[in-house]
CSV table of N, CA and C in Angstrom, one decimal:
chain,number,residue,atom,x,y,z
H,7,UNK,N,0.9,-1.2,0.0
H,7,UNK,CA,0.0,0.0,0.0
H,7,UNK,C,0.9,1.2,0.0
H,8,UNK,N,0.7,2.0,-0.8
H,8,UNK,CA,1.1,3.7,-1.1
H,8,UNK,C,1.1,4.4,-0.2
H,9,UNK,N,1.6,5.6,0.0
H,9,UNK,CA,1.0,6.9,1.0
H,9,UNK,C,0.0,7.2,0.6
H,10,UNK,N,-0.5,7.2,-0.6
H,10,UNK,CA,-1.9,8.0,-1.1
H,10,UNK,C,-2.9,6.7,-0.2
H,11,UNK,N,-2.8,5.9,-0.4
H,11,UNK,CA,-3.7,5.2,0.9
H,11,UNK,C,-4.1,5.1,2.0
H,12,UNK,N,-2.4,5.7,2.9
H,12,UNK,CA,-2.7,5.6,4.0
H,12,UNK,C,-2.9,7.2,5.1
H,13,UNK,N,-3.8,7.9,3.8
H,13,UNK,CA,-3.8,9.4,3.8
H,13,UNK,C,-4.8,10.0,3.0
H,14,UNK,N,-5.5,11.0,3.5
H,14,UNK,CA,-6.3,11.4,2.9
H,14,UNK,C,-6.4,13.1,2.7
H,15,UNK,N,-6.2,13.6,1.7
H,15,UNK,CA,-5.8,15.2,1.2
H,15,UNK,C,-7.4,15.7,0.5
H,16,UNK,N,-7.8,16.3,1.5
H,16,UNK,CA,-9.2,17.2,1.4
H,16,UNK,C,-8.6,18.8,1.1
H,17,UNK,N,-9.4,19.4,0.4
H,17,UNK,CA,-8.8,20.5,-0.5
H,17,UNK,C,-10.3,21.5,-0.2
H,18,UNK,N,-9.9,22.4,0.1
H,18,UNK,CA,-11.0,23.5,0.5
H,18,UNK,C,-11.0,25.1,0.9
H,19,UNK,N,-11.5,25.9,0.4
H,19,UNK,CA,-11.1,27.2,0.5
H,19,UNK,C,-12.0,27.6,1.8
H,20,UNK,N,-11.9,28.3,2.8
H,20,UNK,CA,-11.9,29.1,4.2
H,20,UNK,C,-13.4,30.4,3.2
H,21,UNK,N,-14.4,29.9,3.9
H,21,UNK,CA,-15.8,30.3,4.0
H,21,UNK,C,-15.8,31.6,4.6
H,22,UNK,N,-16.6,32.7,4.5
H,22,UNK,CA,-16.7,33.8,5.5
H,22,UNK,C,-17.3,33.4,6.7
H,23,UNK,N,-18.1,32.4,6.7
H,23,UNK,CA,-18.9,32.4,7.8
H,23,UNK,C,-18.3,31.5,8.8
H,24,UNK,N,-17.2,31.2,8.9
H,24,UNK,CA,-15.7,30.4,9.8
H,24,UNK,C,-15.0,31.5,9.8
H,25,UNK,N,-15.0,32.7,9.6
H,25,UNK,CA,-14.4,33.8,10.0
H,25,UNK,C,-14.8,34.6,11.4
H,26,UNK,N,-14.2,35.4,12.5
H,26,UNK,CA,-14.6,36.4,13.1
H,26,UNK,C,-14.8,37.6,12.6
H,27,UNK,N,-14.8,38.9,13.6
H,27,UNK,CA,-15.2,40.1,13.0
H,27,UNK,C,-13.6,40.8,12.7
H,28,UNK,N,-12.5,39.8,13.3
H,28,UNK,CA,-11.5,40.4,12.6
H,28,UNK,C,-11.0,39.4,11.5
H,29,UNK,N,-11.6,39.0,11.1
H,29,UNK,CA,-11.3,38.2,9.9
H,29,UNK,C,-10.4,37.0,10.0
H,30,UNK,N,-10.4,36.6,11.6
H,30,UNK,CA,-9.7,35.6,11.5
H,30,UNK,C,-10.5,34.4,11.6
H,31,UNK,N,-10.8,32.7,10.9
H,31,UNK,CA,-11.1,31.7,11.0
H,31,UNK,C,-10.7,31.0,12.8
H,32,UNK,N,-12.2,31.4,13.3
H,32,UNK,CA,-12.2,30.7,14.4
H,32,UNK,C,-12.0,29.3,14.9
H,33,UNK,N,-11.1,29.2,16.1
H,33,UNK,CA,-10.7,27.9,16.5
H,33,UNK,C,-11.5,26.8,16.7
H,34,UNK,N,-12.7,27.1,17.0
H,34,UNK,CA,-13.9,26.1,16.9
H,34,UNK,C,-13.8,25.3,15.3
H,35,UNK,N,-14.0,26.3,14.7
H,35,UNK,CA,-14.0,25.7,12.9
H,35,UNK,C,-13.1,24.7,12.5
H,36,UNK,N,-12.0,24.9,13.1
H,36,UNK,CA,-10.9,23.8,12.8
H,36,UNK,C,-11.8,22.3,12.8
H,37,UNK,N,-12.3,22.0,14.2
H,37,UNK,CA,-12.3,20.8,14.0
H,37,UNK,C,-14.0,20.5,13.2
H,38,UNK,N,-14.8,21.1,12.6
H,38,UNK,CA,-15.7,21.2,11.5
H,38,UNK,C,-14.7,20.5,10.6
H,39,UNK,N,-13.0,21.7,10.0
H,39,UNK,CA,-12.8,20.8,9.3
H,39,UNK,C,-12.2,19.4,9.0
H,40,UNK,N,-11.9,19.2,10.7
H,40,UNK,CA,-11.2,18.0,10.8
H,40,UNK,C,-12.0,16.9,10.2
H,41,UNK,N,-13.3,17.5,11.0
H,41,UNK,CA,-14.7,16.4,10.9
H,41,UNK,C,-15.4,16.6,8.8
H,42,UNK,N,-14.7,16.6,8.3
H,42,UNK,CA,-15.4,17.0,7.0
H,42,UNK,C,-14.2,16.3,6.3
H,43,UNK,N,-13.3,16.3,6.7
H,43,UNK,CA,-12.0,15.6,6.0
H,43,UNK,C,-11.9,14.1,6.5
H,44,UNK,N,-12.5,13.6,7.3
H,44,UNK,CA,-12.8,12.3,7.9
H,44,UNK,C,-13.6,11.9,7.2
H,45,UNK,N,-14.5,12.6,6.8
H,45,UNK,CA,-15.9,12.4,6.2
H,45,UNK,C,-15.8,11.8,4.8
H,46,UNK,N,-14.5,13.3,4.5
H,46,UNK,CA,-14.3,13.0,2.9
H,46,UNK,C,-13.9,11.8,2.9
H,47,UNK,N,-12.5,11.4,3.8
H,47,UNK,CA,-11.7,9.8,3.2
H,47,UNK,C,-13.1,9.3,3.4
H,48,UNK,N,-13.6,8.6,4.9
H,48,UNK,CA,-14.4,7.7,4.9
H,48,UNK,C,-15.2,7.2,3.5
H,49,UNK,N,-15.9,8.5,3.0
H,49,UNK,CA,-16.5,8.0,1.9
H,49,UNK,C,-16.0,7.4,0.3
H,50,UNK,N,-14.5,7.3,0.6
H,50,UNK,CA,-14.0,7.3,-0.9
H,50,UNK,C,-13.4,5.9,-0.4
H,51,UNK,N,-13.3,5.0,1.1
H,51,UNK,CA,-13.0,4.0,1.6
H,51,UNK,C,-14.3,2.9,1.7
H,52,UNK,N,-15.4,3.9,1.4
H,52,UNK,CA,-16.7,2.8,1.1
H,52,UNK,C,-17.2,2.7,2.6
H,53,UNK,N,-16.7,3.5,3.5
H,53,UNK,CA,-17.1,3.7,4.8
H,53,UNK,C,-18.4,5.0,5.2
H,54,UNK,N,-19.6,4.7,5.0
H,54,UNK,CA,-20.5,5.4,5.5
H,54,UNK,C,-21.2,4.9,7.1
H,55,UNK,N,-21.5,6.2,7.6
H,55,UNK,CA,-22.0,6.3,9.0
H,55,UNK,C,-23.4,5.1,9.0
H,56,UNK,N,-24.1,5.6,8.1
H,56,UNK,CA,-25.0,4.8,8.0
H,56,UNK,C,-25.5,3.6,8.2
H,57,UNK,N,-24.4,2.7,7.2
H,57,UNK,CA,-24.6,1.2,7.3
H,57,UNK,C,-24.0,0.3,8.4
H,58,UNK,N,-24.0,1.4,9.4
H,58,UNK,CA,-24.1,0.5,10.7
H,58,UNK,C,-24.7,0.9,11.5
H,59,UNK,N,-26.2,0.5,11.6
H,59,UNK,CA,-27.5,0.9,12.3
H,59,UNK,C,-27.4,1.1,13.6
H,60,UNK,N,-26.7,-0.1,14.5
H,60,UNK,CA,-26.9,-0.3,15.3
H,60,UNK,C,-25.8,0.5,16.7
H,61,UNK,N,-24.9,1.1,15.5
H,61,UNK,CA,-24.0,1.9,16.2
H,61,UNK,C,-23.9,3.0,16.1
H,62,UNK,N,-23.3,3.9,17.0
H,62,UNK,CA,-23.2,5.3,17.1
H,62,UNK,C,-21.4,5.6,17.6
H,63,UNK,N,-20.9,7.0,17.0
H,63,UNK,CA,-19.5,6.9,16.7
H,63,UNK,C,-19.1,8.2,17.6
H,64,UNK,N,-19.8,8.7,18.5
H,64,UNK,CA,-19.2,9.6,19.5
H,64,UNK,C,-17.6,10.2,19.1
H,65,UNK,N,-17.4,11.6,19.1
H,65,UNK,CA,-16.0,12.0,19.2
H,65,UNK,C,-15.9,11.9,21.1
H,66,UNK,N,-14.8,11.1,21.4
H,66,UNK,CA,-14.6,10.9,22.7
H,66,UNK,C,-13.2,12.1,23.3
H,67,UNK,N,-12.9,12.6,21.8
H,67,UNK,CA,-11.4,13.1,22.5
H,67,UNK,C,-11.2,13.8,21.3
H,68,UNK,N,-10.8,15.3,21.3
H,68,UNK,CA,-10.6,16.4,20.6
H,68,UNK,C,-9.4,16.8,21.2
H,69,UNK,N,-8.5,17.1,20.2
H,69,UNK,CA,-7.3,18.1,20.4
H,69,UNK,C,-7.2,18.9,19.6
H,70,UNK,N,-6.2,20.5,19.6
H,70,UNK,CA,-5.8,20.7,18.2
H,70,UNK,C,-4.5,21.9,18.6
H,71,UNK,N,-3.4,22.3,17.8
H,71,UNK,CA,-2.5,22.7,17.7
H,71,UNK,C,-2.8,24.4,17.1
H,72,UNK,N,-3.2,25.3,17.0
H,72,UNK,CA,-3.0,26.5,16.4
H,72,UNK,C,-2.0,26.7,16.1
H,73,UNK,N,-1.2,26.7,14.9
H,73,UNK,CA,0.2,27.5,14.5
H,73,UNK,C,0.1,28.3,13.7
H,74,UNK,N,-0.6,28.9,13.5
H,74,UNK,CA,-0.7,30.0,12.1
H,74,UNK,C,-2.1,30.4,12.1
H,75,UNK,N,-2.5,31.4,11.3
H,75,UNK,CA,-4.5,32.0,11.4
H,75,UNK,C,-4.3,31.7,10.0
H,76,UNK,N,-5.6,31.4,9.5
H,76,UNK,CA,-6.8,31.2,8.6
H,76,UNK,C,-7.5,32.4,8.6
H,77,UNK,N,-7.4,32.8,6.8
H,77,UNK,CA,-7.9,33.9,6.8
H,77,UNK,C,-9.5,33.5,5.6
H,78,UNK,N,-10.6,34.6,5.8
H,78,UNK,CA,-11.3,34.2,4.8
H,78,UNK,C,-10.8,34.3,2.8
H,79,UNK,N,-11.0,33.2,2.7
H,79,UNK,CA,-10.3,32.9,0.9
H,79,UNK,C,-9.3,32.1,1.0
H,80,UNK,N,-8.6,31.9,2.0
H,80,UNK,CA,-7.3,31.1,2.2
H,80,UNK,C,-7.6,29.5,1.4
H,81,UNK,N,-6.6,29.1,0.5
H,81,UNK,CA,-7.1,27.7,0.0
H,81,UNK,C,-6.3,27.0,1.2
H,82,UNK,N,-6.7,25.8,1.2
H,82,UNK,CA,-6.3,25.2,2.5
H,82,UNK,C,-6.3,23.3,2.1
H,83,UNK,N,-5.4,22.7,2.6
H,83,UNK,CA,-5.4,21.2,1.7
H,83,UNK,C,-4.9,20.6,4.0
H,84,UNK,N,-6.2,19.6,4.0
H,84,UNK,CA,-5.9,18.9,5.5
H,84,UNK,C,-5.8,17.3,4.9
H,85,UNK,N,-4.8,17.2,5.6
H,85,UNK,CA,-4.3,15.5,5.5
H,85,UNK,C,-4.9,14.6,6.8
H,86,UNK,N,-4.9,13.6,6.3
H,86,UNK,CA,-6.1,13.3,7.8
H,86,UNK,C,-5.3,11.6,7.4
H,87,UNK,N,-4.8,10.7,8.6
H,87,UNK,CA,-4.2,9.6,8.8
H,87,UNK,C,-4.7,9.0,10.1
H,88,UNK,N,-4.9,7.8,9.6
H,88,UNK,CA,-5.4,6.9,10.9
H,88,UNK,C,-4.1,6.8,11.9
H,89,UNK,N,-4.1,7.2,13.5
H,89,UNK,CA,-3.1,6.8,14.1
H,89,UNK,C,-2.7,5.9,14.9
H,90,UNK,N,-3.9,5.0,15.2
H,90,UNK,CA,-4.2,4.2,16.2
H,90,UNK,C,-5.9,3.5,15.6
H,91,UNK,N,-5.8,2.6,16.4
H,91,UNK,CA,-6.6,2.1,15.7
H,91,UNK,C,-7.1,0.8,16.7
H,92,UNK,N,-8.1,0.7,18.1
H,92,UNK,CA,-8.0,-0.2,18.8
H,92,UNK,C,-9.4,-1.3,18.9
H,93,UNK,N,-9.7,-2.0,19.9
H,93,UNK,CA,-10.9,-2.3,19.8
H,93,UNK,C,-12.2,-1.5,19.6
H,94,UNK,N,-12.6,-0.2,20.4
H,94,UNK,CA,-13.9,-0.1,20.5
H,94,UNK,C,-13.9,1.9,20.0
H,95,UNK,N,-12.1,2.2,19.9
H,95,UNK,CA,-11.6,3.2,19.7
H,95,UNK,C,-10.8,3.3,18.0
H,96,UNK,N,-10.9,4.7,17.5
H,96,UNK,CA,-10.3,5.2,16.4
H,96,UNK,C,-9.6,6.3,16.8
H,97,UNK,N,-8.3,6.8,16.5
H,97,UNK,CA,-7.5,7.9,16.8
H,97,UNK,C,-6.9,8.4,15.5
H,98,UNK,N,-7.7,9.3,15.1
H,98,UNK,CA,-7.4,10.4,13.8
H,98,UNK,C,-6.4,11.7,13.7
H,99,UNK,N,-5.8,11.7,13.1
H,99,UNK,CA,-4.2,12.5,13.3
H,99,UNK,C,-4.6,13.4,11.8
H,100,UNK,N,-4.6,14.7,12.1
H,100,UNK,CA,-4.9,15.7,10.8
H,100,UNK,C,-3.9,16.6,11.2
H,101,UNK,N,-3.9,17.3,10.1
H,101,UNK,CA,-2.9,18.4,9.9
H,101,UNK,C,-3.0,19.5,8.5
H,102,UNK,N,-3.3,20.5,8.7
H,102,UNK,CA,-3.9,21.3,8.3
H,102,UNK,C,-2.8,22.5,7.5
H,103,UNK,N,-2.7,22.2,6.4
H,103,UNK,CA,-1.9,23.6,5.1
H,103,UNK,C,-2.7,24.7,4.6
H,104,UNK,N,-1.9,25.6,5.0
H,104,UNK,CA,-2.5,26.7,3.9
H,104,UNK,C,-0.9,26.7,2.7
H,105,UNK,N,-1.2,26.0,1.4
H,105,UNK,CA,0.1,26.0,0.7
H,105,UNK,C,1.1,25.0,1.3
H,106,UNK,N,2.3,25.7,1.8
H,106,UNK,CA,3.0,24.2,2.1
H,106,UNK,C,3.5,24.7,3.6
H,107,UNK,N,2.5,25.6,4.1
H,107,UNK,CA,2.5,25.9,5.3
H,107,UNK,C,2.0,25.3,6.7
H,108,UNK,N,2.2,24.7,7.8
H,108,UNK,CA,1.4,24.1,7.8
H,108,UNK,C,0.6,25.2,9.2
H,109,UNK,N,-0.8,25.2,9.4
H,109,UNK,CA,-1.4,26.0,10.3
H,109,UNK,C,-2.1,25.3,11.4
H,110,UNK,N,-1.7,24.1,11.2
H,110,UNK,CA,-2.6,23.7,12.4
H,110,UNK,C,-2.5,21.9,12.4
H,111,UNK,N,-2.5,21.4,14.0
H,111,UNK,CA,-2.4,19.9,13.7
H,111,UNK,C,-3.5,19.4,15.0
H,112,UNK,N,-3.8,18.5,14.5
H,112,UNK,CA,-4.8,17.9,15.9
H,112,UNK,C,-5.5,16.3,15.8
H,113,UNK,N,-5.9,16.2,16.7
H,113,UNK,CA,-5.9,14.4,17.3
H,113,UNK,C,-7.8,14.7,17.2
H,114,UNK,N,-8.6,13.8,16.9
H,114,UNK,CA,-9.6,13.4,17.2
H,114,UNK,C,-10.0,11.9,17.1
H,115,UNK,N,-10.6,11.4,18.7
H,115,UNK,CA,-10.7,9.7,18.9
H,115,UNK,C,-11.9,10.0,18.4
H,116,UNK,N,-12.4,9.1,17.6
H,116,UNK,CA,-14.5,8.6,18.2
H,116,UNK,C,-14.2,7.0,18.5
H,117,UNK,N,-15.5,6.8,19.6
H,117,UNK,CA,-15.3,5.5,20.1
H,117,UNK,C,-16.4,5.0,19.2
H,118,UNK,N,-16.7,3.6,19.6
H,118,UNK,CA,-18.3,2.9,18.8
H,118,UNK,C,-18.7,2.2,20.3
H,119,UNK,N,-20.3,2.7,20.5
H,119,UNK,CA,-21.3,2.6,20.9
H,119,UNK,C,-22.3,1.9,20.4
H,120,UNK,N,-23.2,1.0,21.7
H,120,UNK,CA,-24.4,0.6,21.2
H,120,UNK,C,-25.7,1.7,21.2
H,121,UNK,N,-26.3,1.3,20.0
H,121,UNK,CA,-27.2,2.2,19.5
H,121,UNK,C,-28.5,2.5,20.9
H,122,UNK,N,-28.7,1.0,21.4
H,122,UNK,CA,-30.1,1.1,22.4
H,122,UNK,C,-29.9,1.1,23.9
H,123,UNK,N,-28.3,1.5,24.1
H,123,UNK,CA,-28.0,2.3,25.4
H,123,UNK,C,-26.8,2.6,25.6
H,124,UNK,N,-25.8,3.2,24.3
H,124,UNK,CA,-24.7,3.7,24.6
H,124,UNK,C,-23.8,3.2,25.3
H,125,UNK,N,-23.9,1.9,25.5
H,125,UNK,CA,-22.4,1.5,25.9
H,125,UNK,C,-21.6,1.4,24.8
H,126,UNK,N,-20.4,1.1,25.9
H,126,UNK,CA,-19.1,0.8,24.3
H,126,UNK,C,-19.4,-0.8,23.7
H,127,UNK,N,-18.5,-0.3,22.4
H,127,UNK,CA,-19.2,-1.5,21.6
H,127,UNK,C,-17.7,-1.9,20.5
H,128,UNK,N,-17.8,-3.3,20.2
H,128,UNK,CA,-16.1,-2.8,19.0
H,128,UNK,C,-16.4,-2.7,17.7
H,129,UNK,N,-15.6,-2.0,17.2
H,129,UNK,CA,-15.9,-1.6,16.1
H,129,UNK,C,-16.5,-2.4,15.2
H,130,UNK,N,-17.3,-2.1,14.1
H,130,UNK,CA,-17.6,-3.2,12.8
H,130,UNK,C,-16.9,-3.4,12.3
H,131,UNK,N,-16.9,-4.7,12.5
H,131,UNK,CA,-15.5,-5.5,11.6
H,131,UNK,C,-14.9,-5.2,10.1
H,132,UNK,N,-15.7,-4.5,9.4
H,132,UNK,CA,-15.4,-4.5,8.0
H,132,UNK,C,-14.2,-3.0,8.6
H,133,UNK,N,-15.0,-1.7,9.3
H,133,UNK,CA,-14.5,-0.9,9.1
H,133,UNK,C,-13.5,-1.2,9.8
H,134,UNK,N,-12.9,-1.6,11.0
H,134,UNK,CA,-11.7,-2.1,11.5
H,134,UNK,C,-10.9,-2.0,10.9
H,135,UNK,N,-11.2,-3.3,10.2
H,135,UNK,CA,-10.1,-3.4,9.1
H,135,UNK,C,-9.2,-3.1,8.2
H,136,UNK,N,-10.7,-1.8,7.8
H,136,UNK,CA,-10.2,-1.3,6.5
H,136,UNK,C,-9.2,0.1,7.2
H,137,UNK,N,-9.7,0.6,8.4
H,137,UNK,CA,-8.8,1.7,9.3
H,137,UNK,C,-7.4,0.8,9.5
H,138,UNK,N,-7.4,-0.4,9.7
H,138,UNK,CA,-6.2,-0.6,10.6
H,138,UNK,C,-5.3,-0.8,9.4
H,139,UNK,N,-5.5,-1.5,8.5
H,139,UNK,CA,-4.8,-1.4,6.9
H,139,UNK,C,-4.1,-0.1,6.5
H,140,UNK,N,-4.6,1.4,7.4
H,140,UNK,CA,-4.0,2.3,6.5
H,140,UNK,C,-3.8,3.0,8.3
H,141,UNK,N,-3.2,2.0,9.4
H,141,UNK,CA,-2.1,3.2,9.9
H,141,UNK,C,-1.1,3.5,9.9
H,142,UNK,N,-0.4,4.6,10.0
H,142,UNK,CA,0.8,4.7,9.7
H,142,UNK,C,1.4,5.5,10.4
């Protein structure tokens, strides 16, 4: 397996409305786009939220690094890598460019839960697998 597998490069330009009133891209927004770049690989891995009914994927654990501001128009490319990868847990490792700069880096776990009382639960086997194949 390639890097381009074990990686995922989401490409997106910085919205006005992820801006403040000084024009800087608020720290909240980051992890919107952590969570949109997760989204993107998942879906190009054949991994939707959906087809697992009976589970629910909680973010258990948010981090994130500010090194640089996000301005509105900024093009911006976030790399997103599985870093861990355990029973009932996923640990997502992003890192965020504006150009070949980098602005920002940060950790988000989600666990897997049962659907009809939120206990922890292990992952679905398909998606497991297909996460644990691309850590790196």
């Amino acid at each position: 397996m390639d890097v381009a597998d074990q990686e995922n490069r989401y490409e997106f330009r910085v919205a006005w409305e992820h801006t403040d009133t000084a024009g800087y891209v608020h720290n909240s927004v980051y992890f919107r786009y952590f969570d949109l770049g997760e989204c993107d690989w998942f879906r190009k891995l054949g991994i939707a939220w959906n087809q697992f009914p009976n589970a629910g994927f909680p973010r258990v654990h948010v981090e994130a690094d500010f090194l640089r501001p996000l301005f509105f128009e900024d093009e911006c490319c976030l790399v997103t890598r599985v870093s861990r990868v355990r029973t009932a847990k996923v640990h997502l490792a992003h890192t965020l460019f504006r150009g070949d700069v980098e602005v920002a880096r940060g950790t988000v776990v989600f666990g897997c839960v049962r659907q009809e009382d939120g206990g922890p639960a292990p992952l679905p086997e398909r998606m497991r697998e297909t996460l644990l194949a691309r850590v790196g």
